[in-house]
Short mmCIF file of C-alpha atoms and ligand atoms in Angstrom, two decimals:
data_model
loop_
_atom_site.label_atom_id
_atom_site.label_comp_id
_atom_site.label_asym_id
_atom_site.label_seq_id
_atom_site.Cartn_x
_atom_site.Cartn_y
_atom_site.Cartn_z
CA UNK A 1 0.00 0.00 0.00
CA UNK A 2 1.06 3.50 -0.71
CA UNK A 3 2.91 5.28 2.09
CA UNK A 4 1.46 8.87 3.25
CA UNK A 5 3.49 11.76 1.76
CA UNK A 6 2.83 13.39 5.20
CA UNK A 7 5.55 10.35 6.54
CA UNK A 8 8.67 11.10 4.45
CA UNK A 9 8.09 14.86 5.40
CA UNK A 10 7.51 14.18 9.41
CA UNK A 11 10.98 11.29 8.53
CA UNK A 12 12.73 13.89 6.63
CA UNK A 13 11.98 16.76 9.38
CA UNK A 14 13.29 14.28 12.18
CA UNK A 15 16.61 13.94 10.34
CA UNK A 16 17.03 17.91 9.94
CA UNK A 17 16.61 18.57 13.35
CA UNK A 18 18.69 15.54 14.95
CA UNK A 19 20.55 14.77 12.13
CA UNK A 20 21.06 11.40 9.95
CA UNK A 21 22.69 8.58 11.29
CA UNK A 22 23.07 5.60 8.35
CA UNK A 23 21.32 2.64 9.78
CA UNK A 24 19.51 3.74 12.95
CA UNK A 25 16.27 4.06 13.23
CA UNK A 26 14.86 7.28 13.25
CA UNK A 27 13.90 7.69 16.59
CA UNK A 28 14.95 5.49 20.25
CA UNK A 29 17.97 4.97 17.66
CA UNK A 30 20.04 3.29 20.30
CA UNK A 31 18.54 0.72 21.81
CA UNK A 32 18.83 -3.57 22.13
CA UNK A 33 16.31 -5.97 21.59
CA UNK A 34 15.82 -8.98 24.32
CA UNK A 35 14.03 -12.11 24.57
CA UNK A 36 11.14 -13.25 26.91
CA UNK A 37 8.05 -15.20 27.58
CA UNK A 38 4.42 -13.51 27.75
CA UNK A 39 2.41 -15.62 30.23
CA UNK A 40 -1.32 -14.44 29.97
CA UNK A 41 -3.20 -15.25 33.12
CA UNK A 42 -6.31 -15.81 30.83
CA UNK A 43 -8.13 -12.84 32.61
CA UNK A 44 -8.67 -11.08 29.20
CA UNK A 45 -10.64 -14.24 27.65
CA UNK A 46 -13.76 -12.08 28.24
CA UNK A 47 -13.14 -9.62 26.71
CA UNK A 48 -10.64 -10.56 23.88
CA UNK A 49 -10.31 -13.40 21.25
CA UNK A 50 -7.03 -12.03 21.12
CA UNK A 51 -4.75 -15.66 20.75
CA UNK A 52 -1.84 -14.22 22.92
CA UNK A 53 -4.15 -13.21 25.33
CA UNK A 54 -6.33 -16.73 25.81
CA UNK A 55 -4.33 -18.71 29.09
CA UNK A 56 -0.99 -19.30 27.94
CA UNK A 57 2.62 -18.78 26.93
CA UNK A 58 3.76 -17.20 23.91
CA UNK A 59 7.39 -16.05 23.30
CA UNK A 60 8.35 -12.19 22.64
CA UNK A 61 10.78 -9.79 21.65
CA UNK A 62 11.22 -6.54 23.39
CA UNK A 63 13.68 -3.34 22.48
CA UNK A 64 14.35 -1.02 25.16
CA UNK A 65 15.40 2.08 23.62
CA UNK A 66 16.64 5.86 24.45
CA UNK A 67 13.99 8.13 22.86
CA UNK A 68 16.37 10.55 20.71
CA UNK A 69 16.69 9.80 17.14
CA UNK A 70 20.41 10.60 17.67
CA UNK A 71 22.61 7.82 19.44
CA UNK A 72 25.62 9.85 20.26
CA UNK A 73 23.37 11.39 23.12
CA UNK A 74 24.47 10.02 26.55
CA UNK A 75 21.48 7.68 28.18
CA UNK A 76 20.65 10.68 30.90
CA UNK A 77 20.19 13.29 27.81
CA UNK A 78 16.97 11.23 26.86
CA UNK A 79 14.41 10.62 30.15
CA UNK A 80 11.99 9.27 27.82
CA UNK A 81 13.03 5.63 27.71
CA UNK A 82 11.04 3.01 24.91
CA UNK A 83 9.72 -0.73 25.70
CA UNK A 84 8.90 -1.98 22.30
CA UNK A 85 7.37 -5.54 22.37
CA UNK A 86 6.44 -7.53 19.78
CA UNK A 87 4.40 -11.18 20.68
CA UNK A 88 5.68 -14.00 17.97
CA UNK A 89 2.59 -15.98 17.21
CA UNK A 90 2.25 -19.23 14.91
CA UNK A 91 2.84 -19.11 11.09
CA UNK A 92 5.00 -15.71 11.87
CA UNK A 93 2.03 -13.49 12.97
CA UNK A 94 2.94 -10.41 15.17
CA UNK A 95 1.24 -8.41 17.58
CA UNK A 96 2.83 -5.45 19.12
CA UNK A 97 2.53 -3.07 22.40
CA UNK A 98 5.04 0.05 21.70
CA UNK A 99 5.45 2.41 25.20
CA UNK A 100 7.23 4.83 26.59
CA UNK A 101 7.55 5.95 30.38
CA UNK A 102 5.20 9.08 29.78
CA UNK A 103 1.10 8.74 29.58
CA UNK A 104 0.88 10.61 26.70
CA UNK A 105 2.06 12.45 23.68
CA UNK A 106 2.96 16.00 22.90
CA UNK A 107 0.57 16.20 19.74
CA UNK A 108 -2.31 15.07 18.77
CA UNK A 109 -2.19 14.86 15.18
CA UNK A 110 0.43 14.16 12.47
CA UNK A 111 0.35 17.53 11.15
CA UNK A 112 1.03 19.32 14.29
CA UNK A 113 3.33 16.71 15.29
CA UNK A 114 5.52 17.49 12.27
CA UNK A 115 4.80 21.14 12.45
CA UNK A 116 5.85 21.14 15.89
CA UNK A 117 9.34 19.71 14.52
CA UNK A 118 9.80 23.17 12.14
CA UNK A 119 9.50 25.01 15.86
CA UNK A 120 11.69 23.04 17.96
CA UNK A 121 15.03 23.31 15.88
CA UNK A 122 17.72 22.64 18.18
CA UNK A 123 18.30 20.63 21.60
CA UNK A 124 20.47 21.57 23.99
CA UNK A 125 21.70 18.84 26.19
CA UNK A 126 18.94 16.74 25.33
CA UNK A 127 16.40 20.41 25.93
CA UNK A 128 14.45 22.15 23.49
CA UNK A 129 14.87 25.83 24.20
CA UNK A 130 12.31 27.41 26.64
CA UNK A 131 11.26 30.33 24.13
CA UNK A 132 10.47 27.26 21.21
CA UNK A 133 8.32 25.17 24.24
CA UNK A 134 6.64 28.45 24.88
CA UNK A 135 5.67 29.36 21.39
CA UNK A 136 4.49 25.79 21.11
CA UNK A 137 2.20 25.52 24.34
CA UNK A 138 1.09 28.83 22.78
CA UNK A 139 -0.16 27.62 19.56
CA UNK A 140 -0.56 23.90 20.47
CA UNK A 141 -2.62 24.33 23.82
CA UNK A 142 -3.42 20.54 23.91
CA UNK A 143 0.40 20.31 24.15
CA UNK A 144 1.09 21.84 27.34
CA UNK A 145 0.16 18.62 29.71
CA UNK A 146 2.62 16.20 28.12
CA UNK A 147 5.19 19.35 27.81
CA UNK A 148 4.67 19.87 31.80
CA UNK A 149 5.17 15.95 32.49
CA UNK A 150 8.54 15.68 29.87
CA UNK A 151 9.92 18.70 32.35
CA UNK A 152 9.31 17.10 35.08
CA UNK A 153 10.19 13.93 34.38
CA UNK A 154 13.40 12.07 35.91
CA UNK A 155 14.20 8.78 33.83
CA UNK A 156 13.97 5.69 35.74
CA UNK A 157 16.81 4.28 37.20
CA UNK A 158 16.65 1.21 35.56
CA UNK A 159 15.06 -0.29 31.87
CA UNK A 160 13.21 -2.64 34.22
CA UNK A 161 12.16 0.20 36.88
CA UNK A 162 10.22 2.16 34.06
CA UNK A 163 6.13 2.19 33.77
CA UNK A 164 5.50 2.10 29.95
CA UNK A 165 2.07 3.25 28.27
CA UNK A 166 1.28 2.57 24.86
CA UNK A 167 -0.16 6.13 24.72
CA UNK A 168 -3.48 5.07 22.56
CA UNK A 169 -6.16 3.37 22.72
CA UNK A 170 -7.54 0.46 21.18
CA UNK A 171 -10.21 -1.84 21.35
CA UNK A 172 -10.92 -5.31 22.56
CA UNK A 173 -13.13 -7.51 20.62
CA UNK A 174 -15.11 -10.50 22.30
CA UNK A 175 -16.31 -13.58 21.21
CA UNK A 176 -20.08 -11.89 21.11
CA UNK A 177 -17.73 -8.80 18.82
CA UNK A 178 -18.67 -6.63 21.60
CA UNK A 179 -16.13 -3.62 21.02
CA UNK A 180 -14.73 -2.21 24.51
CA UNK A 181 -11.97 0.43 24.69
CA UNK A 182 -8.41 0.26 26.53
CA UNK A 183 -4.90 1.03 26.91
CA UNK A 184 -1.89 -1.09 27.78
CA UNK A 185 0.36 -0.66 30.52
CA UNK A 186 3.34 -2.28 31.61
CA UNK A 187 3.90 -2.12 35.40
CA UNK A 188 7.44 -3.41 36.53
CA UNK A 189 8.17 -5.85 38.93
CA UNK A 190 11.05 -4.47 40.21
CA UNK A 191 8.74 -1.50 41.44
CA UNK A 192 8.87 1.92 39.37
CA UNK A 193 11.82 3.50 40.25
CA UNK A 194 13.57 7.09 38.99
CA UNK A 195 16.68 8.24 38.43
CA UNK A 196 17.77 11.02 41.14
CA UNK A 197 19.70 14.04 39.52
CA UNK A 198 22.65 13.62 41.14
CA UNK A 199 23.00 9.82 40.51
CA UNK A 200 22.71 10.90 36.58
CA UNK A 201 25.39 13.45 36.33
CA UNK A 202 28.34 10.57 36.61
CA UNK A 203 26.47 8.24 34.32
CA UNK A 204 28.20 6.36 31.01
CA UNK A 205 26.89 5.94 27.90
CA UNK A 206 25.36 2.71 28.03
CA UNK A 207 24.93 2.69 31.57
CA UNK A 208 20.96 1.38 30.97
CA UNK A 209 22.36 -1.97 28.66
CA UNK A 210 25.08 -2.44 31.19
CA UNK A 211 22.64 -2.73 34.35
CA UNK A 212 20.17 -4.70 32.41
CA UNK A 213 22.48 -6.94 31.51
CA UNK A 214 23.92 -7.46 34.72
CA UNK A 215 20.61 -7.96 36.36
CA UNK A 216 19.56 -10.70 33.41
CA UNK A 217 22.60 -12.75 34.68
CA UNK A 218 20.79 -12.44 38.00
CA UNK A 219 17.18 -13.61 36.99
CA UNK A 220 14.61 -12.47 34.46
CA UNK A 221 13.36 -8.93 34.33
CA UNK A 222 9.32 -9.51 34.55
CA UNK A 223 6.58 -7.28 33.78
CA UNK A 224 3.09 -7.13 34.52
CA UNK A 225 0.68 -6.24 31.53
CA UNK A 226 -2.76 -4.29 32.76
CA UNK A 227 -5.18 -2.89 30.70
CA UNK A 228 -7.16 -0.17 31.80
CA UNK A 229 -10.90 0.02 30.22
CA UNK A 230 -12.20 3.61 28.68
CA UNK A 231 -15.67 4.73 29.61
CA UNK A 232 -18.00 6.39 27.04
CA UNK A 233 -16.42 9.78 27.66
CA UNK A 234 -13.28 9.00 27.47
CA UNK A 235 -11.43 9.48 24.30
CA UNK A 236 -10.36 7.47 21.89
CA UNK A 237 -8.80 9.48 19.59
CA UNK A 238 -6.45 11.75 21.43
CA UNK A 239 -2.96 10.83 22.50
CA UNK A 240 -2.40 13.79 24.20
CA UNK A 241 -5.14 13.18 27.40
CA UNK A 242 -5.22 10.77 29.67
CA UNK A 243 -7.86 8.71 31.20
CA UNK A 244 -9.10 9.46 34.51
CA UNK A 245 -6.79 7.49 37.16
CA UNK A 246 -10.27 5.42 38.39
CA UNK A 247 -10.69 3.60 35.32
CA UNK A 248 -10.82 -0.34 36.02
CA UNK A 249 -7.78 -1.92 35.75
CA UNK A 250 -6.72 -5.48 35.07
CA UNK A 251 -3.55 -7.50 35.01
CA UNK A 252 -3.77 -9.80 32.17
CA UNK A 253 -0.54 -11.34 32.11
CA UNK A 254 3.18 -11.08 33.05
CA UNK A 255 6.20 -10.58 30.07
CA UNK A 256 9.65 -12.54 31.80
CA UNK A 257 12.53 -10.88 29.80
CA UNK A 258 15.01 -13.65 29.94
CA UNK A 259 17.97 -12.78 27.64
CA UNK A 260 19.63 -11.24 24.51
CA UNK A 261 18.23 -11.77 21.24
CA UNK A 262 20.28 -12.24 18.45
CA UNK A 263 20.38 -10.64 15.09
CA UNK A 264 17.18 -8.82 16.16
CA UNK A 265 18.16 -4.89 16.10
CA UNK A 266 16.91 -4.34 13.03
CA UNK A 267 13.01 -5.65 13.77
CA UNK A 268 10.82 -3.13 13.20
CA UNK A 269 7.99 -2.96 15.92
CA UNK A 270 5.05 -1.12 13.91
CA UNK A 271 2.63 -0.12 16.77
CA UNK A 272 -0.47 -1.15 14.57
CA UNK A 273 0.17 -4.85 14.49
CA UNK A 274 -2.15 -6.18 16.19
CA UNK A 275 -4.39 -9.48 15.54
CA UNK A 276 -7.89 -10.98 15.51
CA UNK A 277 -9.53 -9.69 19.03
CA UNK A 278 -7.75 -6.29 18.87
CA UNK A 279 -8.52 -3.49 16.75
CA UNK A 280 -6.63 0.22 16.67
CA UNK A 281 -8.60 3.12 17.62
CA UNK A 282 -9.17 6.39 15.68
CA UNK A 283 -6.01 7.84 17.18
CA UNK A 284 -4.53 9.81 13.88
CA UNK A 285 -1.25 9.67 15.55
CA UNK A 286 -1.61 5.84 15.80
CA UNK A 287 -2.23 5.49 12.34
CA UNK A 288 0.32 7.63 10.95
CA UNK A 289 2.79 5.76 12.71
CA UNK A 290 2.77 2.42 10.92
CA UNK A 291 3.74 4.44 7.46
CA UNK A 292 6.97 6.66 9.43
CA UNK A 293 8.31 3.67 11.03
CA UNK A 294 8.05 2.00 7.68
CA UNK A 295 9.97 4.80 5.89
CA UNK A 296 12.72 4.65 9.17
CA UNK A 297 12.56 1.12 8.29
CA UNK A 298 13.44 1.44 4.67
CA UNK A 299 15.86 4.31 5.14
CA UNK A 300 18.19 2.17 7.96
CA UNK A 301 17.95 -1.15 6.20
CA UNK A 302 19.27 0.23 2.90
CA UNK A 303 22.25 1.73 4.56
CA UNK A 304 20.81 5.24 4.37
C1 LIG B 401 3.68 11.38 14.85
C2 LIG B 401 4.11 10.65 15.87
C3 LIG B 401 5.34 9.80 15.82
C4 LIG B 401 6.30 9.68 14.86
C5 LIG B 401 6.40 10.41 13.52
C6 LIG B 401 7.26 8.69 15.33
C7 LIG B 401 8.38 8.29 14.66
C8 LIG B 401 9.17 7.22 14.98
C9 LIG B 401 10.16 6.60 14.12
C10 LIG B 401 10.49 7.09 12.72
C11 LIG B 401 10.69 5.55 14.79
C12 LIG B 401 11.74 4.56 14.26
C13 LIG B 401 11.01 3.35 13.67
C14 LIG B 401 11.91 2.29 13.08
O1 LIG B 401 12.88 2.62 12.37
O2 LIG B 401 11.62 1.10 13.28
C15 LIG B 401 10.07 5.51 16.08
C16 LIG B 401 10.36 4.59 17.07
C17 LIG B 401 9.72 4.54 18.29
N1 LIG B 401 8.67 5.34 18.73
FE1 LIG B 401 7.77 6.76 17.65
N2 LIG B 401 6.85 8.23 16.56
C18 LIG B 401 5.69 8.87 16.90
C19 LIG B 401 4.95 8.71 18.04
C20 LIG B 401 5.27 7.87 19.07
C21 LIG B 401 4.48 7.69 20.26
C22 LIG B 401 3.14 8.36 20.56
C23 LIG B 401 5.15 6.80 21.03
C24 LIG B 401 4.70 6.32 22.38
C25 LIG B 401 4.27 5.14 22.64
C26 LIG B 401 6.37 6.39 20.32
C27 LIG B 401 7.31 5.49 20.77
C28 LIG B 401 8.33 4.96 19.99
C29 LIG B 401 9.20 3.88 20.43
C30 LIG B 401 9.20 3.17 21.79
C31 LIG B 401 10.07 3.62 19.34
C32 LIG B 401 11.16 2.56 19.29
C33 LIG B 401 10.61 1.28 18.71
C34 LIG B 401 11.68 0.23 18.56
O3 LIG B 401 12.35 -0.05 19.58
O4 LIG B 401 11.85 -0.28 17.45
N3 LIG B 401 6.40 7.06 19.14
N4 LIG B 401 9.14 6.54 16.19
#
């Protein structure tokens, strides 16, 4: 299918602003991919016909990643951190949760994402300058809550002390096709845990591989999966609000990240693969992902 023009542009407007690195991806450029079992508990089964959801094991890849699409950053210059997972079902089907350790996004649709890119021009230690955030929050008021929570934010201290949300919603689809909205969380097992600002100053590069690594040779890193459910007012549609904190919640299954994976860097985790029993919401930003990760794709697997 043909790619949105809109996607080279937003690609091409990443790349002038962080510069192009020849077989990275475009954004979380440095990152590793891991290997694990997904256990679901088989609490799901009512509301999903989702296979890797029934009661059962299936095995998965996950890439943590450092958000900035430039990897000679240091690991403290990007707080957002990624947890891409991708579920490997039979006959090579996918299915794939993509979060990040914030609630939500910044903009809430590809347009103003990739205008907001022709604003912010230039980082300083890992910072947008405080006169481009202004004139964004000015034009882009939806922007400001996300904006608030990146300033804020301290990274966590660990890949495996992070909270990751998928950001958007999607929908669960029962046996009956009764259509019920949620988002995906992954809670860590270690407890959620943040980096404190003096700790970061003496950090390495690769401090966050190094300290997973070490704690794989320990024991697996585990994750619980919840899903929280969206009521009718919620939205569906809008990455940049979040749900109200009451919303049900239910653990559905627990991800044991076991090891390294081999020859897996270049797997490309589109956040709308999803399978029978799950079905992307409206989100534009959703959407408009699977076609810019494609063109990231094609750009770092051709050497460009
Ligand atoms: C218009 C909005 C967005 C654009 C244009 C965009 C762009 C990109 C691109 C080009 C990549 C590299 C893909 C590849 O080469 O495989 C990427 C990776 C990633 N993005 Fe986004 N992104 C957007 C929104 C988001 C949101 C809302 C999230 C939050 C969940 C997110 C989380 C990630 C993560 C975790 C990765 C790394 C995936 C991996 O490890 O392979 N992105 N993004």
């Amino acid at each position: 299918m043909e790619k949105q023009p809109l996607a080279e542009t937003a690609v091409n407007q990443i790349e002038k602003v962080f510069g192009k690195y020849p077989g990275y991806r475009r954004a979380h450029a440095r990152g590793d991919v891991y290997e694990g079992i997904f256990s679901a508990n088989g609490s799901a089964s009512d509301f999903t016909i989702a296979p890797h959801f029934q009661h059962g094991e299936v095995k998965a890849l996950v890439r943590f990643s450092h958000s900035s699409p430039d990897p000679t950053w240091t690991d403290i210059m990007s707080p957002v951190k990624g947890m891409a997972v991708q579920f490997r079902l039979p006959e090579g089907a996918v299915a794939n949760i993509v979060g990040v350790n914030s609630p939500i996004f910044m903009a809430k649709t590809p347009e103003v994402f990739t205008e907001m890119l022709t604003i912010i021009k230039s980082f300083k230690n890992g910072k947008p300058r405080v006169l481009d955030l202004a004139q964004l929050v000015a034009k882009y008021p939806e922007s400001r809550a996300a904006i608030d929570i990146l300033g804020k934010m301290h990274a966590p201290a660990s890949f495996a002390t992070g909270r990751y949300h998928a950001i958007h919603a999607f929908y669960f689809i029962d046996a009956q096709e009764n259509k019920r909205p949620i988002k995906y969380e992954w809670e860590p097992e270690a407890g959620v845990e943040t980096l404190s600002l003096t700790g970061a100053v003496s950090l390495s590069i690769e401090y966050y591989k190094a300290d997973l690594e070490d704690r794989l040779v320990r024991g697996p890193v585990a994750f619980q999966l919840n899903v929280v459910f969206g009521e009718e007012e919620d939205p569906t549609d809008d990455p940049t609000q979040e749900w109200p904190a009451e919303r049900k919640k239910l653990t559905i299954g627990r991800l044991m990240i076991t090891g390294k994976a081999e020859n897996a860097e270049s797997t490309i985790f589109d956040p709308t693969a999803v399978t029978e029993g799950i079905e992307c919401s409206e989100d534009r930003i959703l959407n408009f992902r699977k076609d810019a990760y494609s063109v990231s794709y094609d750009r770092r697997t051709n050497g460009m």
